[in-house]
Tab-separated table of C-alpha atoms in Angstrom:
chain	number	residue	atom	x	y	z
A	7	MET	CA	66.229	121.603	126.808
A	8	THR	CA	68.620	119.634	124.415
A	9	ASP	CA	70.148	116.659	126.034
A	10	ARG	CA	73.750	116.921	125.130
A	11	SER	CA	75.169	113.974	127.280
A	12	ALA	CA	76.121	112.165	124.624
A	13	ASP	CA	78.275	115.153	123.478
A	14	THR	CA	80.002	114.832	126.946
A	15	ALA	CA	80.079	111.097	126.996
A	16	LEU	CA	81.859	111.254	123.549
A	17	LEU	CA	84.277	113.464	124.672
A	18	ASP	CA	85.235	112.212	127.672
A	19	ALA	CA	85.843	109.136	125.873
A	20	ALA	CA	87.827	111.083	123.709
A	21	ARG	CA	89.898	112.735	126.436
A	22	ALA	CA	90.687	109.178	128.149
A	23	LEU	CA	91.799	107.869	124.550
A	24	ASP	CA	93.978	111.139	124.388
A	25	GLU	CA	95.503	110.287	127.608
A	26	ALA	CA	96.318	106.966	126.775
A	27	ASP	CA	97.458	107.432	123.240
A	28	PRO	CA	101.482	106.637	122.982
A	29	LEU	CA	101.623	108.827	120.076
A	30	ALA	CA	100.130	111.468	121.968
A	31	ALA	CA	103.799	113.461	122.398
A	32	HIS	CA	103.794	113.760	118.518
A	33	LEU	CA	101.188	116.162	118.364
A	34	ASP	CA	103.053	119.043	119.176
A	35	ALA	CA	105.227	118.784	116.457
A	36	PHE	CA	103.107	120.374	113.987
A	37	VAL	CA	102.961	123.834	113.087
A	38	GLU	CA	99.510	125.178	114.915
A	39	ALA	CA	97.021	126.915	112.468
A	40	PRO	CA	95.629	130.185	114.438
A	41	GLY	CA	91.578	130.217	114.009
A	42	VAL	CA	91.418	126.539	113.043
A	43	THR	CA	90.014	124.173	115.997
A	44	ALA	CA	89.408	120.777	113.822
A	45	TYR	CA	91.927	119.876	110.993
A	46	LEU	CA	89.995	116.960	109.061
A	47	ASP	CA	91.699	117.096	106.059
A	48	GLY	CA	95.748	115.272	106.348
A	49	ASN	CA	94.190	112.873	104.022
A	50	SER	CA	94.486	115.516	101.190
A	51	LEU	CA	97.111	117.802	102.884
A	52	GLY	CA	99.402	117.205	105.624
A	53	ARG	CA	99.950	119.635	108.509
A	54	PRO	CA	104.062	120.931	108.384
A	55	LEU	CA	106.083	120.199	111.239
A	56	ARG	CA	107.753	123.071	113.428
A	57	ASP	CA	111.128	122.813	112.234
A	58	VAL	CA	110.516	122.607	108.459
A	59	PRO	CA	110.879	126.844	108.175
A	60	GLU	CA	114.395	126.513	109.792
A	61	LYS	CA	114.977	123.400	107.718
A	62	LEU	CA	114.211	125.302	104.675
A	63	ALA	CA	115.943	128.279	106.030
A	64	ALA	CA	119.386	126.529	106.645
A	65	PHE	CA	118.817	124.938	103.258
A	66	VAL	CA	118.833	128.352	101.703
A	67	ARG	CA	121.564	129.672	103.732
A	68	GLU	CA	123.978	126.319	103.261
A	69	ASP	CA	123.273	123.930	101.077
A	70	TRP	CA	121.994	125.761	98.070
A	71	GLY	CA	123.511	129.338	99.180
A	72	THR	CA	126.720	128.447	100.538
A	73	ARG	CA	127.462	124.933	98.673
A	74	LEU	CA	126.179	126.167	95.443
A	75	ILE	CA	126.298	123.991	92.782
A	76	ARG	CA	128.939	121.668	94.735
A	77	SER	CA	126.148	120.119	96.822
A	78	TRP	CA	125.094	118.199	93.380
A	79	ASP	CA	128.212	116.182	93.860
A	80	GLU	CA	128.128	116.049	97.735
A	81	GLN	CA	124.345	115.466	98.316
A	82	TRP	CA	121.892	115.874	95.921
A	83	MET	CA	122.880	113.656	93.191
A	84	ALA	CA	121.789	110.607	95.269
A	85	LEU	CA	119.169	112.386	96.991
A	86	PRO	CA	115.983	110.637	94.990
A	87	MET	CA	117.167	107.157	95.663
A	88	GLU	CA	118.004	107.476	99.134
A	89	LEU	CA	114.933	109.079	99.921
A	90	GLY	CA	112.927	106.629	98.581
A	91	ASP	CA	114.723	103.791	100.159
A	92	ARG	CA	113.753	105.868	103.195
A	93	ILE	CA	109.739	105.660	101.973
A	94	GLY	CA	110.422	102.131	101.561
A	95	ALA	CA	111.911	100.971	104.254
A	96	VAL	CA	109.646	102.821	106.494
A	97	THR	CA	106.087	102.949	105.179
A	98	LEU	CA	106.039	100.308	102.223
A	99	GLY	CA	107.905	97.193	102.948
A	100	ALA	CA	110.100	97.669	100.544
A	101	GLY	CA	114.056	96.760	100.366
A	102	PRO	CA	116.557	98.924	98.747
A	103	GLY	CA	117.398	100.199	95.333
A	104	GLN	CA	113.382	99.503	94.299
A	105	THR	CA	111.894	103.035	94.931
A	106	VAL	CA	112.668	106.798	93.833
A	107	VAL	CA	111.261	110.070	94.802
A	108	SER	CA	110.471	112.193	91.732
A	109	ASP	CA	107.863	113.668	89.216
A	110	SER	CA	104.209	113.871	90.327
A	111	THR	CA	102.004	110.906	90.917
A	112	SER	CA	100.300	111.306	87.223
A	113	VAL	CA	103.560	111.508	85.892
A	114	LEU	CA	105.224	108.212	87.607
A	115	ILE	CA	101.787	106.229	86.807
A	116	TYR	CA	101.957	107.272	82.992
A	117	LYS	CA	105.292	105.844	82.964
A	118	LEU	CA	104.871	102.751	84.797
A	119	MET	CA	101.441	102.053	83.118
A	120	ARG	CA	102.620	102.914	79.504
A	121	GLY	CA	106.310	100.809	80.500
A	122	ALA	CA	103.994	97.837	81.410
A	123	LEU	CA	101.913	97.790	78.094
A	124	ARG	CA	105.008	97.575	76.178
A	125	HIS	CA	106.665	95.103	78.040
A	126	ALA	CA	103.439	92.966	77.248
A	127	GLN	CA	103.266	94.078	73.768
A	128	GLY	CA	107.082	92.514	73.131
A	129	PRO	CA	109.830	94.598	71.734
A	130	SER	CA	107.717	95.027	68.223
A	131	GLY	CA	105.479	97.300	70.075
A	132	ALA	CA	102.548	95.943	67.928
A	133	ALA	CA	99.013	96.127	69.849
A	134	GLN	CA	98.890	92.644	68.893
A	135	GLY	CA	102.433	91.602	70.478
A	136	PRO	CA	103.572	88.010	70.967
A	137	THR	CA	101.839	87.909	74.191
A	138	GLY	CA	98.739	88.470	73.198
A	139	ARG	CA	98.526	90.423	76.230
A	140	THR	CA	96.130	93.524	75.133
A	141	GLU	CA	94.080	94.645	77.907
A	142	LEU	CA	94.485	97.135	81.092
A	143	VAL	CA	91.597	96.875	83.705
A	144	ILE	CA	90.764	99.532	86.172
A	145	GLU	CA	87.749	100.526	88.472
A	146	GLU	CA	85.748	102.830	87.022
A	147	GLY	CA	85.161	104.930	90.321
A	148	ASN	CA	89.064	104.849	90.656
A	149	PHE	CA	90.790	108.503	91.097
A	150	PRO	CA	90.260	110.357	88.068
A	151	THR	CA	94.086	110.450	87.211
A	152	ASP	CA	94.459	107.046	87.548
A	153	ARG	CA	91.713	106.758	85.036
A	154	PHE	CA	92.168	109.676	82.640
A	155	LEU	CA	96.146	108.189	82.089
A	156	ALA	CA	94.705	104.647	81.688
A	157	GLU	CA	92.277	105.687	78.797
A	158	GLY	CA	95.042	107.990	77.181
A	159	VAL	CA	97.778	105.014	77.940
A	160	ALA	CA	95.113	102.355	76.081
A	161	ALA	CA	94.593	104.673	73.309
A	162	GLU	CA	98.615	105.765	72.656
A	163	MET	CA	99.364	101.648	72.869
A	164	GLY	CA	96.104	100.144	70.936
A	165	ALA	CA	95.139	98.331	74.372
A	166	THR	CA	91.579	97.765	75.522
A	167	LEU	CA	90.171	98.903	78.778
A	168	ARG	CA	88.237	96.979	81.130
A	169	TRP	CA	86.279	98.499	83.879
A	170	ILE	CA	85.799	96.729	87.373
A	171	THR	CA	82.211	98.271	89.127
A	172	PRO	CA	82.696	97.681	92.930
A	173	ASP	CA	80.687	98.360	95.947
A	174	PRO	CA	80.885	101.835	96.084
A	175	VAL	CA	81.270	101.671	100.068
A	176	HIS	CA	83.407	98.411	100.917
A	177	GLY	CA	85.689	98.622	97.462
A	178	VAL	CA	86.980	96.316	95.142
A	179	THR	CA	87.107	92.745	96.068
A	180	ILE	CA	89.397	89.530	94.795
A	181	ASP	CA	85.777	88.101	93.129
A	182	ASP	CA	85.782	91.670	91.349
A	183	VAL	CA	89.011	91.373	89.672
A	184	ALA	CA	89.323	87.666	89.397
A	185	ALA	CA	85.832	87.713	87.485
A	186	VAL	CA	87.430	90.255	84.445
A	187	VAL	CA	91.459	89.284	84.420
A	188	SER	CA	92.415	86.957	81.886
A	189	GLY	CA	95.107	85.497	79.561
A	190	ARG	CA	94.727	88.990	77.795
A	191	THR	CA	95.227	90.845	80.987
A	192	ALA	CA	98.459	93.138	80.437
A	193	LEU	CA	98.267	95.050	83.815
A	194	VAL	CA	95.891	95.748	86.519
A	195	SER	CA	95.558	99.088	88.110
A	196	LEU	CA	94.228	99.884	91.291
A	197	SER	CA	93.763	101.865	94.227
A	198	HIS	CA	94.824	100.055	98.100
A	199	VAL	CA	92.761	102.677	99.611
A	200	ASP	CA	89.198	104.251	97.666
A	201	TYR	CA	89.616	108.111	97.936
A	202	ARG	CA	85.930	108.461	98.774
A	203	SER	CA	84.969	105.513	101.193
A	204	GLY	CA	88.165	104.986	102.200
A	205	ALA	CA	87.598	101.190	101.643
A	206	LEU	CA	90.909	99.419	101.955
A	207	ALA	CA	91.576	96.677	99.518
A	208	ASP	CA	93.091	93.126	99.956
A	209	MET	CA	96.460	94.091	98.128
A	210	PRO	CA	98.294	90.401	98.819
A	211	GLY	CA	95.059	88.779	98.021
A	212	ILE	CA	94.319	90.757	94.429
A	213	THR	CA	98.132	90.760	93.933
A	214	ALA	CA	98.024	87.259	93.504
A	215	VAL	CA	95.018	86.542	91.603
A	216	VAL	CA	96.269	89.064	88.735
A	217	HIS	CA	99.820	87.262	89.037
A	218	GLU	CA	97.773	83.912	88.498
A	219	ALA	CA	96.279	85.452	85.202
A	220	GLY	CA	100.207	86.089	84.529
A	221	ALA	CA	99.363	89.968	84.728
A	222	LEU	CA	101.614	92.506	86.189
A	223	MET	CA	99.624	94.516	89.142
A	224	MET	CA	100.019	98.570	90.133
A	225	TRP	CA	99.025	99.932	93.191
A	226	ASP	CA	98.083	103.858	93.889
A	227	LEU	CA	99.363	104.030	97.445
A	228	CYS	CA	98.481	107.620	97.667
A	229	HIS	CA	95.866	106.895	100.515
A	230	SER	CA	97.573	104.859	101.925
A	231	ALA	CA	101.436	105.452	102.201
A	232	GLY	CA	102.217	106.107	105.664
A	233	VAL	CA	99.366	105.291	107.373
A	234	VAL	CA	98.374	101.726	106.552
A	235	PRO	CA	101.269	99.071	107.008
A	236	MET	CA	101.805	97.069	103.884
A	237	GLN	CA	104.695	94.445	102.566
A	238	LEU	CA	105.642	95.588	99.112
A	239	ASP	CA	108.287	93.032	98.513
A	240	ASP	CA	106.661	89.849	100.526
A	241	TRP	CA	103.543	90.470	98.800
A	242	GLY	CA	104.953	90.529	95.182
A	243	VAL	CA	103.466	94.062	94.420
A	244	ASP	CA	105.378	94.660	90.824
A	245	MET	CA	104.639	98.348	90.737
A	246	ALA	CA	102.912	101.519	92.811
A	247	VAL	CA	103.251	104.968	92.950
A	248	GLY	CA	102.158	106.898	95.877
A	249	CYS	CA	102.033	110.706	96.675
A	250	THR	CA	104.090	112.416	99.449
A	251	TYR	CA	101.868	115.412	100.528
A	252	LYS	CA	98.998	113.171	102.248
A	253	TYR	CA	100.395	111.349	105.257
A	254	LEU	CA	104.093	112.587	104.638
A	255	ASN	CA	103.179	115.744	104.982
A	256	GLY	CA	105.601	116.973	102.522
A	257	GLY	CA	103.861	119.611	101.462
A	258	PRO	CA	101.890	121.093	98.350
A	259	GLY	CA	103.208	119.854	95.380
A	260	SER	CA	105.722	117.802	96.859
A	261	PRO	CA	107.161	114.840	94.364
A	262	ALA	CA	105.494	111.073	94.054
A	263	PHE	CA	107.411	108.162	95.012
A	264	ALA	CA	107.402	105.088	92.380
A	265	TYR	CA	108.443	101.433	93.354
A	266	LEU	CA	109.433	98.845	90.663
A	267	ARG	CA	110.228	95.304	91.418
A	268	HIS	CA	113.873	94.726	91.095
A	269	ASP	CA	113.736	91.847	88.701
A	270	LEU	CA	111.281	94.265	86.702
A	271	GLN	CA	113.821	96.657	86.259
A	272	GLY	CA	115.612	96.777	82.829
A	273	LEU	CA	112.747	94.809	81.210
A	274	LEU	CA	109.931	97.785	81.670
A	275	ARG	CA	111.582	100.748	80.130
A	276	GLN	CA	109.502	103.901	80.933
A	277	PRO	CA	108.919	106.646	77.923
A	278	ILE	CA	110.279	109.566	79.156
A	279	GLN	CA	113.194	109.137	78.410
A	280	GLY	CA	115.273	112.309	80.127
A	281	TRP	CA	119.361	112.777	80.954
A	282	TRP	CA	118.608	111.837	84.505
A	283	SER	CA	117.569	108.351	83.854
A	284	ALA	CA	120.436	108.054	81.040
A	285	ALA	CA	123.685	105.059	82.234
A	286	ASP	CA	126.015	108.366	82.126
A	287	ILE	CA	124.009	111.341	83.440
A	288	PHE	CA	127.057	113.738	81.664
A	289	ALA	CA	128.297	111.736	78.928
A	290	MET	CA	126.102	113.938	76.630
A	291	GLY	CA	126.387	110.764	74.426
A	292	PRO	CA	124.591	110.607	70.607
A	293	GLU	CA	122.030	107.786	72.101
A	294	TYR	CA	120.008	106.959	74.958
A	295	VAL	CA	121.451	104.591	77.146
A	296	PRO	CA	119.433	103.440	80.374
A	297	ALA	CA	120.435	103.426	83.415
A	298	ASP	CA	120.888	99.940	85.512
A	299	GLY	CA	118.563	100.103	88.596
A	300	ILE	CA	115.562	102.376	90.074
A	301	ARG	CA	117.208	105.751	88.403
A	302	GLN	CA	115.925	104.527	85.186
A	303	LEU	CA	112.709	105.627	86.182
A	304	LEU	CA	113.686	109.393	86.390
A	305	SER	CA	113.570	111.853	83.556
A	306	GLY	CA	114.715	115.691	84.605
A	307	THR	CA	116.525	117.160	87.191
A	308	PRO	CA	114.877	116.188	90.613
A	309	PRO	CA	112.962	118.609	92.765
A	310	VAL	CA	115.496	119.069	95.294
A	311	THR	CA	113.891	121.665	97.099
A	312	SER	CA	110.604	119.889	97.504
A	313	MET	CA	111.830	117.024	98.354
A	314	LEU	CA	112.864	118.285	101.952
A	315	ALA	CA	109.677	118.781	104.236
A	316	MET	CA	109.153	115.316	104.254
A	317	GLN	CA	111.992	113.531	105.440
A	318	GLY	CA	110.937	115.049	109.345
A	319	MET	CA	107.801	113.613	108.840
A	320	ILE	CA	109.392	109.747	107.509
A	321	ASP	CA	111.666	110.262	110.804
A	322	LEU	CA	108.847	110.436	112.803
A	323	ILE	CA	106.690	107.961	111.103
A	324	GLU	CA	110.027	105.745	111.689
A	325	GLN	CA	110.163	106.541	115.626
A	326	SER	CA	106.484	105.550	116.138
A	327	GLY	CA	106.721	102.575	113.933
A	328	ILE	CA	104.101	102.090	111.007
A	329	ASP	CA	102.416	99.475	113.527
A	330	GLY	CA	101.678	102.194	115.516
A	331	VAL	CA	100.622	104.712	113.325
A	332	ARG	CA	98.056	102.395	112.029
A	333	ALA	CA	96.618	101.315	115.837
A	334	LYS	CA	95.974	104.938	116.545
A	335	SER	CA	94.733	105.502	113.010
A	336	GLU	CA	91.933	102.559	113.810
A	337	SER	CA	91.067	104.050	116.934
A	338	LEU	CA	90.763	107.654	115.781
A	339	THR	CA	88.146	106.428	112.848
A	340	ALA	CA	86.472	104.027	115.422
A	341	LEU	CA	85.734	106.884	117.204
A	342	ALA	CA	84.504	108.927	114.441
A	343	VAL	CA	81.905	106.288	113.170
A	344	ARG	CA	80.743	106.204	117.141
A	345	ALA	CA	80.130	109.705	117.258
A	346	TYR	CA	78.348	109.536	113.494
A	347	ASP	CA	76.113	106.828	115.142
A	348	GLU	CA	75.336	108.978	117.977
A	349	LEU	CA	74.938	112.216	116.331
A	350	LEU	CA	74.847	112.236	112.867
A	351	ALA	CA	72.821	109.028	111.632
A	352	PRO	CA	69.552	110.377	113.594
A	353	LEU	CA	69.745	113.254	111.279
A	354	ASP	CA	69.796	111.048	108.398
A	355	VAL	CA	73.475	111.385	107.692
A	356	ARG	CA	74.862	108.065	106.160
A	357	LEU	CA	77.897	106.264	106.433
A	358	LEU	CA	79.540	105.961	103.323
A	359	SER	CA	82.925	103.759	104.910
A	360	PRO	CA	83.219	100.244	105.733
A	361	ARG	CA	82.351	100.142	109.406
A	362	ASP	CA	84.997	97.093	109.788
A	363	PRO	CA	88.417	99.303	111.193
A	364	ALA	CA	90.577	96.872	109.434
A	365	ARG	CA	88.796	97.291	105.938
A	366	ARG	CA	89.469	101.163	105.484
A	367	GLY	CA	92.467	103.527	105.518
A	368	GLY	CA	92.840	106.522	107.772
A	369	HIS	CA	89.251	108.620	106.583
A	370	ILE	CA	85.683	107.903	107.210
A	371	THR	CA	83.232	109.497	104.515
A	372	ILE	CA	79.444	110.699	105.553
A	373	GLY	CA	76.901	111.949	102.974
A	374	HIS	CA	74.007	114.184	103.258
A	375	PRO	CA	72.497	116.603	100.642
A	376	ASP	CA	72.988	119.337	102.704
A	377	PHE	CA	76.937	118.828	102.972
A	378	ARG	CA	78.113	121.162	100.487
A	379	GLU	CA	76.598	124.190	102.187
A	380	VAL	CA	77.952	122.523	105.673
A	381	THR	CA	81.357	122.223	104.841
A	382	ARG	CA	81.472	126.192	103.623
A	383	ARG	CA	79.952	126.710	107.204
A	384	LEU	CA	82.696	124.833	109.326
A	385	TRP	CA	85.303	126.080	107.161
A	386	ALA	CA	84.460	129.582	107.800
A	387	ASP	CA	84.273	128.437	111.499
A	388	GLY	CA	87.912	126.494	111.394
A	389	VAL	CA	86.540	123.140	111.323
A	390	ILE	CA	87.862	121.691	108.118
A	391	PRO	CA	86.971	118.376	106.600
A	392	ASP	CA	86.803	118.140	102.566
A	393	PHE	CA	83.899	117.973	100.393
A	394	ARG	CA	83.433	115.022	97.761
A	395	PHE	CA	80.502	115.437	95.203
A	396	PRO	CA	77.601	114.448	95.205
A	397	ASP	CA	77.107	115.232	98.877
A	398	GLY	CA	80.305	113.681	100.675
A	399	ILE	CA	82.011	114.930	103.584
A	400	ARG	CA	85.173	113.094	104.081
A	401	LEU	CA	87.158	113.308	107.976
A	402	GLY	CA	90.856	112.598	107.221
A	403	LEU	CA	92.353	111.533	110.199
A	404	SER	CA	96.349	112.117	110.058
A	405	PRO	CA	97.248	110.110	113.184
A	406	LEU	CA	100.489	111.838	114.094
A	407	SER	CA	98.563	115.564	114.089
A	408	THR	CA	95.362	114.738	114.971
A	409	SER	CA	93.820	113.622	118.452
A	410	HIS	CA	90.917	112.105	119.559
A	411	ALA	CA	89.210	115.476	121.287
A	412	GLU	CA	89.828	116.969	117.888
A	413	THR	CA	87.780	114.080	115.994
A	414	VAL	CA	84.504	114.462	117.973
A	415	ALA	CA	84.844	118.373	118.028
A	416	GLY	CA	84.899	117.797	114.559
A	417	VAL	CA	81.839	115.848	114.301
A	418	LEU	CA	80.090	117.957	116.859
A	419	ALA	CA	81.026	120.800	114.473
A	420	VAL	CA	78.815	118.735	111.871
A	421	ARG	CA	76.194	118.298	113.829
A	422	ASP	CA	75.749	121.982	114.921
A	423	ALA	CA	75.800	122.693	111.462
A	424	LEU	CA	73.055	120.579	110.004
A	425	GLU	CA	70.822	121.345	113.162
A	426	SER	CA	71.092	125.183	112.769
A	427	GLY	CA	69.987	124.383	108.954
A	428	VAL	CA	71.289	125.528	106.012
A	429	SER	CA	70.376	128.277	103.372
């Protein structure tokens, strides 16, 4: 008979942690998914809050349906900046007037990346501008959007790409960055949390090294905003972009946010000069004059409807405190690693994330040659992690919507699928 004592011990430990969890009451705030026993993909798409359907309905009935176009003047015009300030205050350590919600992650990265290179080239726009800074530094394993955009912007601006090749599990280090930056570096663009391994970069340390070289620093916060505390202002970060459909639970396609430090506003000129970034939106003047402040990062009409769902999650994070969210995140990933050690390591599964909870974000990644088929089986059985090429499963543990028991149940399901064999 198979000894399942390890299963019992893990489940008992998970229940004890859930009973002691100060954030456990928030689990009921999220919509139930019939047929799903373990949702382990909150780092790709956060679950909706229960009150979202009524909030959307009320918006249609009242703000849109009753107030009609009057709602632009009454509340919508300022929403990108007001919501940006809330995200900045609750999750980013950013003071007001530096964060705006608008566009997709890709569009905002493009705006800031191209603006930074143009600034480095100087007013002439020549590739060999007065600063001599013609290099854009990025990590070769970064998320495809970041890399593809860097390649495109470099080609547009006549810049040179410099690639960092970090350890695939532990991610980019200060030494990695120090080895590649120089007086030719215009911009360094990195992810705070590696989308594959979950490795957490040393944001203040790396930013300081980049500044010592005289370059600008941009961070992709897609896998850290809402789950990892940060202090963008205190750490001197120049610019950052993040999405809102992961740990901010804004729903599929919800708009991204951009952070641009106060003293860079007006110096970095973004390239998509739409009417919403004009100094006087309704002047309809003959030439473009950019707005003062963070509104200059806007382009077209903001996606107001898509900004609704995330607002309740920002409230929930504020109530919980980002440090409390981080503490539970570390507890969840630590339990997942313990379950991996006891249940999956004996089956030749590899741990593809840092072991130290302080060195990773809100997910861990495990690897095995059979994981593509395992993932297909798990999804059919109501256990939802995600698969990452070539052979990784990510266990994304969103702290406010995921329990310790759910985490262990997911790892048990991975074990059972492997032991049952794949075909």
